[in-house]
Coordinates of C-alpha atoms in Angstrom, one line a residue:
I24 CA -30.7 -60.3 35.4
E25 CA -34.3 -61.3 35.7
L26 CA -36.0 -58.7 37.9
D27 CA -39.0 -59.8 39.8
F28 CA -41.9 -57.6 38.7
P29 CA -43.1 -58.9 35.3
V30 CA -44.0 -62.4 36.7
R31 CA -45.6 -60.9 39.8
L32 CA -47.7 -58.5 37.7
Q33 CA -48.7 -61.3 35.3
V34 CA -49.9 -63.8 37.9
Q35 CA -51.4 -61.6 40.7
N36 CA -55.0 -62.2 41.7
V37 CA -57.2 -59.6 40.0
E38 CA -59.7 -59.7 42.9
K39 CA -57.0 -59.0 45.5
P40 CA -54.2 -57.3 43.5
L41 CA -51.0 -56.6 45.4
Y42 CA -49.5 -54.1 42.9
R43 CA -51.0 -51.2 40.9
G44 CA -48.3 -51.1 38.3
T45 CA -44.6 -51.5 37.6
F46 CA -43.4 -48.7 39.9
H47 CA -45.7 -49.7 42.8
C48 CA -44.5 -53.3 42.4
F49 CA -40.9 -52.1 42.6
Q50 CA -41.6 -50.0 45.7
S51 CA -43.5 -52.8 47.4
I52 CA -40.8 -55.4 46.9
I53 CA -38.1 -53.1 48.2
K54 CA -40.2 -52.2 51.2
Q55 CA -41.5 -55.6 52.1
E56 CA -38.7 -57.9 51.0
S57 CA -35.6 -55.6 50.8
A58 CA -33.5 -55.1 47.6
F59 CA -32.7 -58.8 47.5
G60 CA -36.4 -59.5 46.7
L61 CA -35.8 -58.0 43.3
Y62 CA -33.4 -60.8 42.5
K63 CA -35.3 -63.8 43.6
G64 CA -34.8 -66.6 41.1
I65 CA -31.7 -65.1 39.6
G66 CA -29.8 -68.4 40.0
S67 CA -31.8 -70.1 37.3
P68 CA -31.1 -67.5 34.5
M69 CA -27.5 -67.3 35.5
M70 CA -27.2 -71.1 35.2
G71 CA -29.0 -71.2 31.8
L72 CA -28.4 -68.0 29.9
T73 CA -24.8 -68.9 28.8
F74 CA -26.0 -72.1 27.3
I75 CA -29.1 -70.5 25.8
N76 CA -27.1 -67.7 24.1
A77 CA -24.5 -70.1 22.8
L78 CA -27.2 -72.4 21.5
V79 CA -29.3 -69.6 19.9
F80 CA -26.5 -67.9 18.1
G81 CA -24.9 -71.2 17.0
V82 CA -28.2 -72.7 15.7
Q83 CA -29.2 -69.4 14.0
G84 CA -25.8 -69.0 12.2
N85 CA -25.7 -72.6 11.0
T86 CA -29.3 -72.7 9.9
L87 CA -28.8 -69.5 7.9
R88 CA -25.8 -71.0 6.2
A89 CA -27.8 -74.2 5.5
L90 CA -30.6 -72.2 3.9
G91 CA -28.0 -70.7 1.5
K92 CA -29.2 -67.1 0.8
D93 CA -29.2 -64.3 3.4
T94 CA -32.8 -63.0 2.8
P95 CA -35.3 -61.6 5.3
L96 CA -37.3 -64.8 5.2
N97 CA -34.3 -66.9 5.9
Q98 CA -33.3 -64.6 8.7
F99 CA -36.8 -65.2 10.2
L100 CA -36.6 -69.0 9.7
A101 CA -33.1 -69.3 11.1
G102 CA -34.1 -67.3 14.2
S103 CA -37.3 -69.3 14.6
A104 CA -35.3 -72.6 14.5
A105 CA -33.0 -71.2 17.2
G106 CA -35.9 -70.2 19.3
A107 CA -37.6 -73.5 19.0
I108 CA -34.5 -75.5 20.0
Q109 CA -33.6 -73.4 23.0
C110 CA -37.0 -74.1 24.6
I111 CA -35.4 -77.4 26.0
I112 CA -33.3 -75.3 28.4
C113 CA -35.5 -72.2 28.6
C114 CA -38.7 -73.8 29.8
P115 CA -37.3 -75.5 33.0
M116 CA -35.2 -72.5 33.7
E117 CA -38.2 -70.2 33.6
L118 CA -40.3 -72.6 35.7
A119 CA -37.6 -72.5 38.5
K120 CA -37.4 -68.7 38.2
T121 CA -41.1 -68.2 38.4
R122 CA -41.5 -70.5 41.4
M123 CA -38.6 -68.9 43.2
Q124 CA -39.9 -65.4 42.5
L125 CA -43.3 -66.2 43.9
Q126 CA -41.9 -67.9 47.0
G127 CA -42.5 -65.7 50.1
T128 CA -44.2 -62.9 48.3
G129 CA -44.4 -59.9 50.7
E130 CA -42.3 -61.4 53.4
Y131 CA -39.1 -59.6 54.6
K132 CA -37.8 -62.9 55.9
L133 CA -39.2 -66.1 54.4
K134 CA -41.3 -68.0 57.0
T135 CA -41.9 -70.9 54.7
K136 CA -39.2 -71.7 52.3
N137 CA -40.1 -74.6 49.9
Y138 CA -37.0 -74.2 47.8
K139 CA -33.4 -73.4 48.8
N140 CA -32.4 -72.4 45.3
S141 CA -33.3 -72.9 41.6
L142 CA -31.7 -76.3 41.3
D143 CA -33.4 -77.5 44.5
C144 CA -36.7 -76.2 43.0
L145 CA -36.3 -78.3 39.9
I146 CA -35.2 -81.4 41.8
K147 CA -38.3 -81.2 44.1
I148 CA -40.6 -80.6 41.2
Y149 CA -39.1 -83.6 39.3
R150 CA -39.5 -85.9 42.4
K151 CA -43.1 -84.9 42.8
E152 CA -44.3 -84.5 39.2
G153 CA -41.6 -86.2 37.0
L154 CA -40.4 -84.9 33.6
R155 CA -43.8 -83.5 32.8
G156 CA -43.6 -81.3 35.9
I157 CA -40.3 -79.7 35.1
N158 CA -41.5 -79.1 31.5
R159 CA -44.7 -77.4 32.6
G160 CA -45.4 -74.7 30.1
M161 CA -43.3 -76.2 27.4
V162 CA -46.0 -75.8 24.6
S163 CA -46.7 -72.2 25.5
T164 CA -42.9 -71.5 25.7
F165 CA -42.5 -73.1 22.2
I166 CA -45.4 -70.9 20.8
R167 CA -43.8 -67.8 22.3
E168 CA -40.1 -68.5 21.5
T169 CA -40.4 -69.7 17.9
P170 CA -41.8 -66.6 16.2
S171 CA -40.3 -64.3 18.8
F172 CA -36.7 -65.3 17.9
G173 CA -37.6 -65.1 14.2
F174 CA -38.6 -61.4 14.7
Y175 CA -35.6 -60.9 17.0
F176 CA -33.0 -61.8 14.3
L177 CA -35.0 -60.3 11.4
T178 CA -35.3 -57.0 13.2
Y179 CA -31.6 -56.9 14.0
D180 CA -30.6 -57.7 10.4
C181 CA -32.9 -55.0 9.0
M182 CA -31.8 -52.4 11.6
T183 CA -28.0 -53.0 11.0
R184 CA -28.5 -52.8 7.3
Y185 CA -30.5 -49.6 7.5
L186 CA -28.1 -47.9 9.9
G187 CA -25.1 -49.1 7.9
C188 CA -23.1 -50.8 10.6
E189 CA -19.7 -51.0 9.1
A190 CA -16.4 -51.7 10.9
E191 CA -14.8 -48.4 9.9
D192 CA -17.8 -46.4 11.2
S193 CA -16.9 -44.5 14.3
Y194 CA -20.5 -44.9 15.5
V195 CA -20.7 -48.6 14.9
I196 CA -21.0 -49.5 18.7
P197 CA -24.0 -47.1 19.4
K198 CA -25.6 -48.4 16.2
L199 CA -25.2 -52.0 17.2
L200 CA -26.5 -51.2 20.7
F201 CA -29.6 -49.5 19.3
S202 CA -30.3 -52.3 16.8
G203 CA -30.0 -54.9 19.5
G204 CA -32.2 -53.0 21.9
M205 CA -34.9 -52.5 19.3
S206 CA -34.7 -56.2 18.3
G207 CA -35.4 -57.1 21.9
I208 CA -38.5 -54.8 22.1
V209 CA -39.9 -56.1 18.8
S210 CA -39.3 -59.7 19.9
W211 CA -41.2 -59.2 23.1
L212 CA -44.1 -57.3 21.6
S213 CA -44.6 -60.0 18.9
T214 CA -45.6 -62.7 21.4
Y215 CA -46.0 -61.0 24.8
P216 CA -49.6 -62.3 25.4
V217 CA -48.3 -65.8 25.2
D218 CA -45.7 -65.0 27.8
V219 CA -48.5 -64.0 30.2
I220 CA -50.2 -67.4 29.6
K221 CA -46.9 -69.2 30.1
S222 CA -46.2 -67.5 33.4
R223 CA -49.7 -68.3 34.7
L224 CA -49.4 -71.9 33.7
Q225 CA -46.0 -72.3 35.4
A226 CA -47.3 -70.5 38.5
D227 CA -50.4 -72.6 38.6
G228 CA -50.4 -75.0 41.5
V229 CA -48.3 -72.8 43.8
G230 CA -50.0 -73.0 47.2
G231 CA -51.7 -76.3 46.2
V232 CA -54.5 -74.7 44.1
T233 CA -54.7 -75.5 40.4
Q234 CA -56.8 -73.2 38.3
Y235 CA -56.1 -74.1 34.6
N236 CA -56.5 -77.3 32.6
G237 CA -54.3 -76.1 29.7
I238 CA -53.4 -73.2 27.4
L239 CA -56.9 -72.6 26.0
D240 CA -58.5 -72.9 29.4
C241 CA -56.0 -70.4 30.8
V242 CA -56.7 -68.0 28.0
R243 CA -60.5 -68.3 28.4
K244 CA -60.5 -67.9 32.1
S245 CA -58.0 -65.0 32.2
Y246 CA -59.9 -63.1 29.5
H247 CA -63.3 -63.8 31.1
E248 CA -62.1 -62.6 34.6
E249 CA -59.9 -59.7 33.6
G250 CA -60.6 -58.7 30.0
W251 CA -58.0 -58.1 27.2
R252 CA -55.7 -56.0 29.5
V253 CA -54.6 -59.2 31.2
F254 CA -52.5 -60.0 28.2
T255 CA -50.4 -56.8 28.7
R256 CA -49.7 -57.3 32.4
G257 CA -46.1 -56.5 33.1
L258 CA -45.3 -55.3 29.6
T259 CA -43.8 -52.0 30.7
S260 CA -41.2 -53.5 33.0
T261 CA -40.5 -56.2 30.4
L262 CA -39.7 -53.6 27.7
L263 CA -37.7 -51.5 30.1
R264 CA -35.5 -54.5 30.7
A265 CA -35.5 -55.8 27.1
F266 CA -33.8 -52.8 25.5
P267 CA -30.5 -52.7 27.6
V268 CA -30.2 -56.5 27.9
N269 CA -30.6 -57.2 24.2
A270 CA -28.5 -54.2 23.2
A271 CA -25.6 -55.5 25.3
T272 CA -26.1 -59.1 24.0
F273 CA -26.2 -58.4 20.3
A274 CA -23.4 -55.7 20.5
T275 CA -21.1 -58.1 22.4
V276 CA -21.7 -61.0 20.0
T277 CA -21.2 -58.8 16.9
V278 CA -18.0 -57.1 18.2
F279 CA -16.6 -60.5 19.2
L280 CA -17.2 -61.8 15.7
M281 CA -15.7 -58.7 14.3
Y282 CA -12.5 -59.3 16.3
M283 CA -12.4 -63.1 15.4
R284 CA -12.9 -62.4 11.7
S285 CA -10.2 -59.7 11.7
E286 CA -7.8 -62.1 13.3
D287 CA -8.6 -64.8 10.7
N288 CA -8.0 -62.3 7.9
L289 CA -4.6 -61.3 9.4
R290 CA -3.5 -64.9 9.7
E291 CA -4.5 -65.7 6.2
C292 CA -3.2 -62.4 4.8
E293 CA -6.3 -62.0 2.7
P294 CA -7.4 -58.5 1.7
G295 CA -11.0 -57.6 2.4
P296 CA -13.3 -56.0 5.0
V297 CA -12.8 -56.8 8.7
I298 CA -16.5 -57.5 9.2
Q299 CA -19.3 -58.9 7.2
Q300 CA -22.8 -57.8 7.8
P301 CA -24.1 -58.8 11.3
S302 CA -26.7 -60.9 9.4
S303 CA -24.2 -63.7 9.1
L304 CA -24.3 -64.4 12.8

């Protein structure tokens, strides 16, 4: 679930800010747009997240096997490869999410509705701007996702090894949840300033006004107008969301793989542990 506040905090006008922080943003959306305002743009993540997760874990696992040895460096490289490839789906998905979330800001009932849903949003952007339009922010997404997913899988591998996540451990589920949550936090912290720039580039042009000529121009203007704090806009709400989401994701995938491997072992009648280290995802 992609709650609305990070994007709104990241792209709001510094001269006329609508929100003073995460909690004020939450209150304002509820008051002005009802609880449904928190879930604007949810259609896009729901359409894409299944494919993204399947792609990410599949590419990471196959890349790690291709690299041969399960080392911290190979964990990082395999994660980075997965992050780079999933940008193909992630970038258009986040563009639609951003445009949908900014539509009708502060309105209880939308007076002007440019997009009916996320798919309609992408179709209209494509008709107006072509492939370049629906891939707006692709370079910044690539810069964010590649190292971010490297740290994501590296942190999870280190945490599960340190905590000793073994199948016979009665606390394995809490350990997996904690490891996954911390992986999400480290992942976001590693490249969060790039996410701010990505959001601003994807929101640029909403309302017919274009401010930025590219990534460097966006960085320069944002820093000049708002200082270094601009690169941490929305960080609190992002981290609050990151822990439970990634805890659930990693724990679910790992437990599923535990089950599948135990089934394979039973069918083949081979002795051995039920689960390998989660690093072999």
